[in-house]
Short mmCIF file of N, CA and C in Angstrom, two decimals:
data_model
loop_
_atom_site.label_atom_id
_atom_site.label_comp_id
_atom_site.label_asym_id
_atom_site.label_seq_id
_atom_site.Cartn_x
_atom_site.Cartn_y
_atom_site.Cartn_z
N MET A 1 1.79 12.09 45.15
CA MET A 1 3.41 12.13 44.55
C MET A 1 3.25 13.29 43.39
N SER A 2 4.27 14.38 43.45
CA SER A 2 4.22 15.26 42.48
C SER A 2 5.57 15.04 41.64
N ILE A 3 5.40 15.83 40.47
CA ILE A 3 6.66 15.67 39.37
C ILE A 3 7.21 16.86 39.69
N GLY A 4 8.59 16.84 39.68
CA GLY A 4 9.48 18.07 39.79
C GLY A 4 9.66 18.56 38.74
N ARG A 5 10.26 19.92 38.40
CA ARG A 5 10.37 20.38 36.99
C ARG A 5 11.59 19.46 36.16
N GLY A 6 12.60 19.10 36.82
CA GLY A 6 13.49 18.21 35.72
C GLY A 6 12.80 16.75 35.47
N GLN A 7 11.98 16.23 36.25
CA GLN A 7 11.15 15.25 35.78
C GLN A 7 10.11 15.60 34.67
N SER A 8 9.43 16.69 34.64
CA SER A 8 8.48 17.07 33.97
C SER A 8 9.02 17.24 32.63
N GLN A 9 10.35 17.80 32.63
CA GLN A 9 11.00 18.08 31.21
C GLN A 9 11.35 16.64 30.63
N ALA A 10 11.77 15.60 31.39
CA ALA A 10 12.13 14.57 31.11
C ALA A 10 10.81 13.70 30.42
N VAL A 11 9.81 13.69 31.29
CA VAL A 11 8.57 13.22 30.61
C VAL A 11 8.16 13.57 29.23
N THR A 12 8.34 15.01 29.09
CA THR A 12 7.90 15.69 27.80
C THR A 12 8.92 15.24 26.73
N GLU A 13 10.19 15.02 27.12
CA GLU A 13 11.00 14.60 26.08
C GLU A 13 10.75 12.95 25.67
N VAL A 14 10.60 12.30 26.55
CA VAL A 14 10.27 10.85 26.22
C VAL A 14 8.90 10.69 25.47
N SER A 15 7.97 11.79 25.87
CA SER A 15 6.70 11.78 24.79
C SER A 15 6.96 12.37 23.60
N LYS A 16 7.67 13.25 23.25
CA LYS A 16 8.29 13.61 21.91
C LYS A 16 8.87 12.42 21.18
N THR A 17 9.95 11.86 21.96
CA THR A 17 10.81 10.65 21.26
C THR A 17 9.69 9.61 20.87
N ARG A 18 8.81 9.36 21.68
CA ARG A 18 7.80 8.24 21.40
C ARG A 18 6.97 8.69 20.17
N GLN A 19 6.53 9.97 19.97
CA GLN A 19 5.61 10.54 18.90
C GLN A 19 6.62 10.27 17.71
N ALA A 20 7.75 10.73 17.62
CA ALA A 20 8.68 10.68 16.28
C ALA A 20 9.07 9.32 16.18
N VAL A 21 9.05 8.41 16.92
CA VAL A 21 9.41 6.90 16.64
C VAL A 21 8.09 6.45 15.85
N SER A 22 6.96 6.82 16.51
CA SER A 22 5.77 6.22 16.04
C SER A 22 5.52 6.72 14.58
N ALA A 23 5.69 8.24 14.48
CA ALA A 23 5.58 8.68 13.14
C ALA A 23 6.41 7.96 11.83
N LYS A 24 7.72 7.62 12.42
CA LYS A 24 8.49 7.07 11.40
C LYS A 24 7.99 5.66 11.12
N ALA A 25 7.51 4.80 12.09
CA ALA A 25 6.97 3.59 11.78
C ALA A 25 5.91 3.50 10.98
N GLU A 26 4.99 4.46 10.98
CA GLU A 26 3.80 4.62 10.02
C GLU A 26 4.19 4.44 8.61
N PRO A 27 3.27 3.71 7.57
CA PRO A 27 3.68 3.88 6.36
C PRO A 27 3.43 5.33 5.75
N PRO A 28 4.32 5.64 4.83
CA PRO A 28 3.89 7.09 4.26
C PRO A 28 2.61 7.16 3.38
N LEU A 29 2.03 6.06 3.04
CA LEU A 29 0.93 5.97 2.30
C LEU A 29 -0.07 5.37 2.98
N GLU A 30 -1.31 6.08 2.91
CA GLU A 30 -2.50 5.48 3.58
C GLU A 30 -3.18 4.62 2.34
N ALA A 31 -3.04 3.33 2.57
CA ALA A 31 -3.71 2.39 1.50
C ALA A 31 -5.11 2.21 1.81
N SER A 32 -5.76 2.35 0.77
CA SER A 32 -7.26 1.89 0.84
C SER A 32 -7.42 0.58 0.97
N PRO A 33 -8.50 0.20 1.44
CA PRO A 33 -8.73 -1.23 1.95
C PRO A 33 -9.13 -1.87 0.70
N LEU A 34 -9.51 -1.11 -0.23
CA LEU A 34 -9.95 -1.56 -1.62
C LEU A 34 -8.94 -2.17 -2.44
N PHE A 35 -7.45 -1.41 -1.97
CA PHE A 35 -6.39 -2.02 -2.88
C PHE A 35 -5.90 -3.43 -2.75
N GLY A 36 -6.49 -4.05 -1.74
CA GLY A 36 -6.28 -5.48 -1.57
C GLY A 36 -7.29 -6.34 -2.38
N VAL A 37 -8.75 -5.62 -2.71
CA VAL A 37 -9.37 -6.36 -3.42
C VAL A 37 -9.00 -6.10 -4.90
N ALA A 38 -8.47 -5.14 -5.27
CA ALA A 38 -7.88 -4.73 -6.66
C ALA A 38 -7.05 -5.71 -6.85
N MET A 39 -5.87 -6.04 -5.98
CA MET A 39 -4.96 -7.04 -6.28
C MET A 39 -5.45 -8.37 -6.64
N LEU A 40 -6.38 -8.77 -5.70
CA LEU A 40 -7.09 -10.11 -5.93
C LEU A 40 -7.78 -10.08 -7.54
N LYS A 41 -8.37 -9.18 -7.55
CA LYS A 41 -9.13 -9.13 -8.97
C LYS A 41 -8.22 -9.11 -10.22
N ILE A 42 -6.90 -8.61 -10.12
CA ILE A 42 -6.06 -8.45 -10.95
C ILE A 42 -5.56 -9.66 -11.24
N ALA A 43 -5.15 -10.42 -9.89
CA ALA A 43 -4.32 -11.85 -9.91
C ALA A 43 -5.28 -12.81 -10.59
N MET A 44 -6.61 -12.68 -10.36
CA MET A 44 -7.49 -13.61 -11.08
C MET A 44 -7.60 -13.36 -12.62
N GLU A 45 -7.58 -12.15 -12.97
CA GLU A 45 -7.66 -11.76 -14.40
C GLU A 45 -6.16 -12.42 -14.82
N LEU A 46 -5.17 -12.49 -14.30
CA LEU A 46 -3.70 -12.99 -14.73
C LEU A 46 -3.82 -14.51 -14.92
N LYS A 47 -4.65 -15.20 -13.96
CA LYS A 47 -4.87 -16.68 -14.29
C LYS A 47 -5.53 -17.02 -15.44
N LYS A 48 -6.42 -16.11 -16.06
CA LYS A 48 -6.93 -16.58 -17.15
C LYS A 48 -6.15 -16.89 -18.53
N ALA A 49 -6.55 -17.77 -19.26
CA ALA A 49 -5.57 -18.38 -20.30
C ALA A 49 -5.34 -17.42 -21.50
N ASP A 50 -6.24 -16.14 -21.58
CA ASP A 50 -6.20 -15.24 -22.48
C ASP A 50 -6.01 -13.82 -21.78
N ALA A 51 -5.27 -13.98 -20.79
CA ALA A 51 -4.73 -12.72 -19.89
C ALA A 51 -4.16 -11.59 -20.88
N ARG A 52 -4.57 -10.47 -20.74
CA ARG A 52 -4.05 -9.17 -21.42
C ARG A 52 -2.60 -8.94 -20.27
N PRO A 53 -1.68 -7.98 -20.97
CA PRO A 53 -0.54 -7.42 -20.23
C PRO A 53 -1.07 -6.96 -19.01
N LEU A 54 0.02 -6.97 -17.95
CA LEU A 54 -0.30 -6.73 -16.56
C LEU A 54 -0.83 -5.22 -16.53
N ASP A 55 -0.16 -4.24 -17.30
CA ASP A 55 -0.62 -2.93 -17.33
C ASP A 55 -1.79 -2.66 -17.60
N GLU A 56 -2.34 -3.44 -18.77
CA GLU A 56 -3.83 -3.50 -19.22
C GLU A 56 -4.64 -3.64 -18.13
N LEU A 57 -4.36 -4.80 -17.47
CA LEU A 57 -5.03 -5.41 -16.47
C LEU A 57 -5.30 -4.35 -15.15
N ILE A 58 -4.05 -3.77 -14.77
CA ILE A 58 -4.34 -2.88 -13.70
C ILE A 58 -5.16 -1.79 -13.92
N LYS A 59 -4.77 -1.19 -15.19
CA LYS A 59 -5.67 -0.13 -15.70
C LYS A 59 -7.25 -0.30 -15.73
N GLY A 60 -7.53 -1.60 -16.28
CA GLY A 60 -8.97 -1.76 -16.34
C GLY A 60 -9.60 -1.84 -14.97
N VAL A 61 -9.08 -2.83 -14.21
CA VAL A 61 -9.47 -3.03 -12.74
C VAL A 61 -9.85 -1.69 -12.12
N LEU A 62 -8.77 -1.04 -11.96
CA LEU A 62 -8.78 0.32 -11.34
C LEU A 62 -9.76 1.29 -11.70
N GLU A 63 -10.04 1.39 -13.35
CA GLU A 63 -11.18 2.20 -13.76
C GLU A 63 -12.43 1.59 -13.24
N ARG A 64 -12.69 0.38 -13.26
CA ARG A 64 -13.71 -0.37 -12.91
C ARG A 64 -14.06 0.16 -11.38
N MET A 65 -13.11 0.08 -10.62
CA MET A 65 -13.36 0.10 -9.21
C MET A 65 -13.31 1.58 -8.72
N LYS A 66 -12.81 2.44 -9.71
CA LYS A 66 -12.57 4.05 -9.48
C LYS A 66 -11.67 4.33 -8.39
N LEU A 67 -10.58 3.45 -8.63
CA LEU A 67 -9.34 3.84 -7.76
C LEU A 67 -8.34 4.56 -8.56
N PRO A 68 -7.70 5.54 -7.60
CA PRO A 68 -6.38 6.31 -8.21
C PRO A 68 -5.20 5.47 -8.84
N GLU A 69 -4.84 5.41 -9.84
CA GLU A 69 -3.89 4.51 -10.50
C GLU A 69 -2.63 4.97 -9.78
N SER A 70 -2.05 6.12 -9.51
CA SER A 70 -0.84 6.40 -9.24
C SER A 70 -0.77 6.06 -7.46
N GLU A 71 -1.80 6.25 -6.85
CA GLU A 71 -1.76 5.72 -5.39
C GLU A 71 -1.70 4.27 -5.39
N PHE A 72 -2.48 3.40 -6.34
CA PHE A 72 -2.36 2.12 -6.26
C PHE A 72 -0.98 1.64 -6.79
N LYS A 73 -0.36 2.10 -7.76
CA LYS A 73 1.10 1.73 -8.20
C LYS A 73 2.09 2.01 -6.98
N ALA A 74 2.00 3.00 -6.19
CA ALA A 74 2.87 3.15 -5.04
C ALA A 74 2.53 2.02 -4.01
N PHE A 75 1.27 1.89 -4.05
CA PHE A 75 0.97 0.63 -2.99
C PHE A 75 1.59 -0.64 -3.40
N LEU A 76 1.65 -0.86 -4.55
CA LEU A 76 2.24 -2.09 -5.24
C LEU A 76 3.67 -2.06 -4.86
N GLU A 77 4.46 -0.97 -5.21
CA GLU A 77 5.90 -0.75 -4.94
C GLU A 77 6.35 -0.95 -3.66
N ALA A 78 5.43 -0.60 -2.82
CA ALA A 78 5.52 -0.65 -1.02
C ALA A 78 5.40 -2.23 -0.68
N ASN A 79 4.47 -2.94 -1.53
CA ASN A 79 4.34 -4.19 -1.01
C ASN A 79 4.96 -5.22 -1.87
N GLY A 80 6.21 -4.82 -2.29
CA GLY A 80 6.98 -5.96 -2.96
C GLY A 80 6.86 -6.26 -4.32
N GLY A 81 5.96 -5.46 -5.06
CA GLY A 81 5.75 -5.77 -6.53
C GLY A 81 5.18 -7.33 -6.62
N LEU A 82 4.25 -7.69 -5.55
CA LEU A 82 3.61 -9.23 -5.79
C LEU A 82 3.05 -9.30 -7.20
N LEU A 83 2.44 -8.54 -7.59
CA LEU A 83 1.78 -8.73 -9.13
C LEU A 83 2.62 -8.80 -10.12
N LYS A 84 3.84 -8.16 -9.89
CA LYS A 84 4.70 -8.31 -11.04
C LYS A 84 5.28 -9.45 -11.16
N ARG A 85 5.69 -10.09 -9.93
CA ARG A 85 6.34 -11.38 -9.75
C ARG A 85 5.23 -12.34 -10.47
N ILE A 86 4.15 -12.19 -9.93
CA ILE A 86 3.02 -13.27 -10.61
C ILE A 86 3.25 -13.11 -12.24
N ALA A 87 3.01 -11.72 -12.68
CA ALA A 87 2.78 -11.82 -14.14
C ALA A 87 4.21 -12.30 -14.74
N GLN A 88 5.44 -12.04 -14.24
CA GLN A 88 6.60 -12.59 -14.77
C GLN A 88 6.70 -14.06 -14.84
N GLY A 89 6.11 -14.40 -13.68
CA GLY A 89 6.19 -15.92 -13.77
C GLY A 89 4.99 -16.67 -15.00
N ARG A 90 4.32 -15.91 -15.41
CA ARG A 90 3.54 -16.26 -16.49
C ARG A 90 3.88 -15.86 -17.86
N GLY A 91 5.16 -15.14 -17.82
CA GLY A 91 5.51 -14.70 -19.16
C GLY A 91 5.13 -13.28 -19.64
N TYR A 92 4.51 -12.59 -18.77
CA TYR A 92 3.99 -11.38 -19.07
C TYR A 92 5.05 -10.19 -18.88
#
């Protein structure tokens, strides 16, 4: 079974549409798998009785893990600001 000229163009258009849709569905930021680990470490630090302010905790954890602060903060914003809500609940 062969594909005619009109069918070939239709297949090409469907393929282009699928590519455009999948490109829009992908997050704009490629998050490092270590960002989740960093969030966990920061959350554990927040649970301590003498926890420092959130910004200091984030900066310290990211420096120790050698992760880029700007990318991590963008990751936090894209994921609903979970750490900020936790910190606000503790009065930070």
